[in-house]
Amino acid sequence: MIKLSPSILAADPLNMGGALKLVKEAHADELHFDVMDAHFVPNLSFGPSLLKAMKQQDGEVVYDVHLMLSDPIQYVDVFAQAGASIITIHQEANDFVACLEKIRSLGLQVGASLKPATPADVLIPVLPLLDRVLLMTVEPGFGGQKLMPEVLDKARQLRAMGFAGDIEADGGIGLGNMKQLADSGINVLVMGTSFFKAEDPAAVAAAVHTL
Ligand code: DX5
Ligand code: ZN
């Protein structure tokens, strides 16, 4: 089954509790929690206190934490304590391999993300360490951008390399292109705008689940 991970970057910032409820009621599989440091990407978003509050409100949700940070290794502990289920860091960030090992040592699922221009083969040495690969289908930093379809080749390449973990795609995903993504070997779809701005987010989740 294809999984859906709605990105709360597109949710109403004054109603994060409502966003959490929406994710739950729509039967989305995960909640995508984007963390930005205004250095790795030119934007700021949320910190661990929001994640902790969400975890306290709903401990069952799978919190899919995407760290767009230059030095993720300094923040892994605090996001683990706050309630992350999965922590994904960028291959382009500092101390990449040590940070993957640290996430693993904390007992969490381990993810590695690639910006659109980074080739899939940089992950060959670390594939055995990974539960998931997150392919950015836009330049990270902002919601509401247009998907770059050439990134889908990386999903095909990773499957051809024998990677059997989750392949997640992030950025510009919606009802119009989700089938194309699933056909390329991607099995986790992040949706910000297309989920939270939809008239009926539950119908969006249902459509993903029938792919
Ligand atoms: C971008 C973030 C995405 C973003 C996706 O840097 O990593 O998760 O929220 O938003 P949409 O689905 O609106 O492109
Ligand atoms: Zn993201």
GROMACS .gro file of C-alpha atoms and ligand atoms in nm:
model
  226
    1MET     CA    1   0.000   0.000   0.000
    2ILE     CA    2   0.119   0.352  -0.075
    3LYS     CA    3   0.148   0.558   0.243
    4LEU     CA    4   0.060   0.923   0.294
    5SER     CA    5   0.258   1.161   0.516
    6PRO     CA    6   0.082   1.502   0.528
    7SER     CA    7   0.323   1.792   0.581
    8ILE     CA    8   0.209   2.027   0.856
    9LEU     CA    9   0.407   2.305   0.690
   10ALA     CA   10   0.084   2.367   0.495
   11ALA     CA   11  -0.145   2.346   0.799
   12ASP     CA   12  -0.301   2.643   0.975
   13PRO     CA   13  -0.026   2.757   1.218
   14LEU     CA   14  -0.293   2.874   1.464
   15ASN     CA   15  -0.452   2.532   1.475
   16MET     CA   16  -0.190   2.260   1.493
   17GLY     CA   17  -0.414   2.053   1.720
   18GLY     CA   18  -0.676   2.057   1.446
   19ALA     CA   19  -0.413   1.956   1.189
   20LEU     CA   20  -0.316   1.658   1.402
   21LYS     CA   21  -0.683   1.554   1.430
   22LEU     CA   22  -0.727   1.588   1.054
   23VAL     CA   23  -0.428   1.362   0.988
   24LYS     CA   24  -0.571   1.104   1.230
   25GLU     CA   25  -0.929   1.122   1.105
   26ALA     CA   26  -0.819   1.094   0.743
   27HIS     CA   27  -0.628   0.774   0.831
   28ALA     CA   28  -0.304   0.920   0.697
   29ASP     CA   29  -0.014   0.689   0.778
   30GLU     CA   30   0.234   0.940   0.915
   31LEU     CA   31   0.267   1.310   0.994
   32HIS     CA   32   0.550   1.488   0.812
   33PHE     CA   33   0.724   1.739   1.040
   34ASP     CA   34   0.957   1.976   0.851
   35VAL     CA   35   1.237   2.135   1.051
   36MET     CA   36   1.438   2.420   0.894
   37ASP     CA   37   1.732   2.618   1.028
   38ALA     CA   38   1.754   2.919   0.792
   39HIS     CA   39   2.101   2.794   0.695
   40PHE     CA   40   2.066   2.458   0.517
   41VAL     CA   41   1.753   2.606   0.360
   42PRO     CA   42   1.650   2.972   0.343
   43ASN     CA   43   1.353   2.938   0.579
   44LEU     CA   44   1.256   2.862   0.939
   45SER     CA   45   0.979   2.633   1.054
   46PHE     CA   46   0.912   2.433   1.370
   47GLY     CA   47   1.114   2.315   1.666
   48PRO     CA   48   1.096   2.026   1.912
   49SER     CA   49   0.845   2.194   2.146
   50LEU     CA   50   0.569   2.166   1.885
   51LEU     CA   51   0.655   1.801   1.822
   52LYS     CA   52   0.648   1.731   2.195
   53ALA     CA   53   0.307   1.894   2.232
   54MET     CA   54   0.172   1.689   1.941
   55LYS     CA   55   0.317   1.368   2.081
   56GLN     CA   56   0.151   1.443   2.414
   57GLN     CA   57  -0.182   1.502   2.243
   58ASP     CA   58  -0.152   1.191   2.025
   59GLY     CA   59   0.110   0.930   2.102
   60GLU     CA   60  -0.003   0.689   1.829
   61VAL     CA   61   0.079   0.897   1.523
   62VAL     CA   62   0.398   0.811   1.335
   63TYR     CA   63   0.598   1.134   1.348
   64ASP     CA   64   0.807   1.157   1.030
   65VAL     CA   65   1.067   1.424   1.112
   66HIS     CA   66   1.253   1.579   0.817
   67LEU     CA   67   1.555   1.773   0.940
   68MET     CA   68   1.664   2.038   0.689
   69LEU     CA   69   1.957   2.138   0.909
   70SER     CA   70   2.327   2.190   0.838
   71ASP     CA   71   2.423   2.018   1.164
   72PRO     CA   72   2.149   1.763   1.234
   73ILE     CA   73   2.369   1.562   1.470
   74GLN     CA   74   2.328   1.836   1.730
   75TYR     CA   75   1.948   1.806   1.726
   76VAL     CA   76   1.877   1.435   1.689
   77ASP     CA   77   1.856   1.371   2.065
   78VAL     CA   78   1.611   1.649   2.128
   79PHE     CA   79   1.380   1.541   1.843
   80ALA     CA   80   1.401   1.179   1.959
   81GLN     CA   81   1.300   1.285   2.311
   82ALA     CA   82   1.021   1.502   2.173
   83GLY     CA   83   0.860   1.201   2.005
   84ALA     CA   84   1.001   1.140   1.656
   85SER     CA   85   0.936   0.794   1.511
   86ILE     CA   86   1.149   0.846   1.200
   87ILE     CA   87   1.429   1.098   1.161
   88THR     CA   88   1.548   1.185   0.812
   89ILE     CA   89   1.860   1.391   0.755
   90HIS     CA   90   2.018   1.525   0.437
   91GLN     CA   91   2.313   1.361   0.266
   92GLU     CA   92   2.438   1.715   0.191
   93ALA     CA   93   2.454   1.806   0.563
   94ASN     CA   94   2.753   1.773   0.799
   95ASP     CA   95   2.850   1.445   0.972
   96PHE     CA   96   2.605   1.250   0.757
   97VAL     CA   97   2.711   0.891   0.836
   98ALA     CA   98   2.776   0.956   1.207
   99CYS     CA   99   2.432   1.112   1.232
  100LEU     CA  100   2.263   0.812   1.064
  101GLU     CA  101   2.435   0.587   1.318
  102LYS     CA  102   2.322   0.810   1.602
  103ILE     CA  103   1.958   0.796   1.488
  104ARG     CA  104   1.983   0.416   1.473
  105SER     CA  105   2.140   0.400   1.820
  106LEU     CA  106   1.837   0.587   1.958
  107GLY     CA  107   1.611   0.312   1.826
  108LEU     CA  108   1.439   0.525   1.565
  109GLN     CA  109   1.382   0.460   1.197
  110VAL     CA  110   1.663   0.612   0.991
  111GLY     CA  111   1.610   0.820   0.677
  112ALA     CA  112   1.843   0.990   0.429
  113SER     CA  113   1.725   1.268   0.201
  114LEU     CA  114   1.864   1.393  -0.129
  115LYS     CA  115   1.815   1.737  -0.279
  116PRO     CA  116   1.701   1.729  -0.643
  117ALA     CA  117   2.056   1.769  -0.783
  118THR     CA  118   2.221   1.502  -0.566
  119PRO     CA  119   2.252   1.167  -0.748
  120ALA     CA  120   2.116   0.846  -0.596
  121ASP     CA  121   2.448   0.663  -0.609
  122VAL     CA  122   2.593   0.875  -0.324
  123LEU     CA  123   2.378   0.655  -0.099
  124ILE     CA  124   2.531   0.323  -0.209
  125PRO     CA  125   2.770   0.300   0.090
  126VAL     CA  126   2.496   0.369   0.345
  127LEU     CA  127   2.195   0.182   0.201
  128PRO     CA  128   2.223  -0.099   0.460
  129LEU     CA  129   2.187   0.164   0.736
  130LEU     CA  130   1.864   0.309   0.598
  131ASP     CA  131   1.497   0.238   0.661
  132ARG     CA  132   1.402   0.503   0.408
  133VAL     CA  133   1.523   0.740   0.143
  134LEU     CA  134   1.347   1.074   0.105
  135LEU     CA  135   1.375   1.216  -0.245
  136MET     CA  136   1.315   1.590  -0.261
  137THR     CA  137   1.103   1.656  -0.568
  138VAL     CA  138   1.144   2.035  -0.517
  139GLU     CA  139   1.428   2.243  -0.372
  140PRO     CA  140   1.377   2.210   0.004
  141GLY     CA  141   1.262   2.514   0.201
  142PHE     CA  142   0.911   2.598   0.092
  143GLY     CA  143   0.576   2.432   0.033
  144GLY     CA  144   0.361   2.488  -0.273
  145GLN     CA  145   0.630   2.441  -0.542
  146LYS     CA  146   0.609   2.240  -0.865
  147LEU     CA  147   0.736   1.881  -0.871
  148MET     CA  148   1.052   1.808  -1.073
  149PRO     CA  149   0.965   1.483  -1.256
  150GLU     CA  150   1.327   1.398  -1.342
  151VAL     CA  151   1.379   1.307  -0.974
  152LEU     CA  152   1.168   0.994  -1.025
  153ASP     CA  153   1.462   0.832  -1.205
  154LYS     CA  154   1.637   0.817  -0.868
  155ALA     CA  155   1.356   0.602  -0.725
  156ARG     CA  156   1.393   0.360  -1.018
  157GLN     CA  157   1.770   0.352  -0.967
  158LEU     CA  158   1.737   0.281  -0.594
  159ARG     CA  159   1.496  -0.006  -0.660
  160ALA     CA  160   1.735  -0.137  -0.927
  161MET     CA  161   2.012  -0.130  -0.663
  162GLY     CA  162   1.791  -0.359  -0.455
  163PHE     CA  163   1.682  -0.103  -0.195
  164ALA     CA  164   1.370  -0.251  -0.036
  165GLY     CA  165   1.305   0.014   0.231
  166ASP     CA  166   1.064   0.305   0.203
  167ILE     CA  167   1.121   0.556  -0.074
  168GLU     CA  168   0.945   0.879   0.014
  169ALA     CA  169   0.897   1.176  -0.216
  170ASP     CA  170   0.850   1.532  -0.093
  171GLY     CA  171   0.736   1.845  -0.273
  172GLY     CA  172   0.471   1.933  -0.526
  173ILE     CA  173   0.279   1.606  -0.491
  174GLY     CA  174  -0.096   1.583  -0.548
  175LEU     CA  175  -0.376   1.380  -0.700
  176GLY     CA  176  -0.256   1.464  -1.053
  177ASN     CA  177   0.093   1.313  -1.027
  178MET     CA  178   0.075   1.058  -0.745
  179LYS     CA  179   0.024   0.758  -0.976
  180GLN     CA  180   0.340   0.844  -1.170
  181LEU     CA  181   0.532   0.853  -0.841
  182ALA     CA  182   0.394   0.520  -0.722
  183ASP     CA  183   0.481   0.363  -1.058
  184SER     CA  184   0.846   0.468  -1.017
  185GLY     CA  185   0.887   0.273  -0.691
  186ILE     CA  186   0.801   0.549  -0.442
  187ASN     CA  187   0.580   0.418  -0.162
  188VAL     CA  188   0.549   0.716   0.077
  189LEU     CA  189   0.400   1.042  -0.048
  190VAL     CA  190   0.441   1.368   0.143
  191MET     CA  191   0.159   1.611   0.072
  192GLY     CA  192   0.144   1.959   0.221
  193THR     CA  193  -0.073   2.185   0.012
  194SER     CA  194  -0.266   1.903  -0.159
  195PHE     CA  195  -0.376   1.759   0.176
  196PHE     CA  196  -0.426   2.056   0.407
  197LYS     CA  197  -0.574   2.290   0.147
  198ALA     CA  198  -0.804   2.021   0.005
  199GLU     CA  199  -1.180   2.052   0.052
  200ASP     CA  200  -1.185   1.693   0.170
  201PRO     CA  201  -0.846   1.577   0.303
  202ALA     CA  202  -0.986   1.235   0.394
  203ALA     CA  203  -1.076   1.180   0.028
  204VAL     CA  204  -0.716   1.265  -0.068
  205ALA     CA  205  -0.588   1.003   0.178
  206ALA     CA  206  -0.839   0.749   0.047
  207ALA     CA  207  -0.723   0.817  -0.311
  208VAL     CA  208  -0.361   0.753  -0.210
  209HIS     CA  209  -0.461   0.429  -0.044
  210THR     CA  210  -0.632   0.302  -0.358
  211LEU     CA  211  -0.324   0.355  -0.577
  212DX5     C1  212   0.975   2.150   0.160
  212DX5     C2  213   0.921   2.052   0.260
  212DX5     C3  214   0.797   1.983   0.218
  212DX5     C4  215   0.679   2.072   0.191
  212DX5     C5  216   0.593   2.008   0.086
  212DX5     O1  217   1.104   2.186   0.195
  212DX5     O2  218   1.018   1.952   0.289
  212DX5     O3  219   0.762   1.881   0.311
  212DX5     O4  220   0.600   2.096   0.305
  212DX5     O5  221   0.486   2.092   0.057
  212DX5     P1  222   0.397   2.077  -0.074
  212DX5     O6  223   0.332   1.942  -0.068
  212DX5     O7  224   0.300   2.189  -0.061
  212DX5     O8  225   0.487   2.091  -0.191
  213ZN      ZN  226   0.967   1.765   0.407
   0.00000   0.00000   0.00000
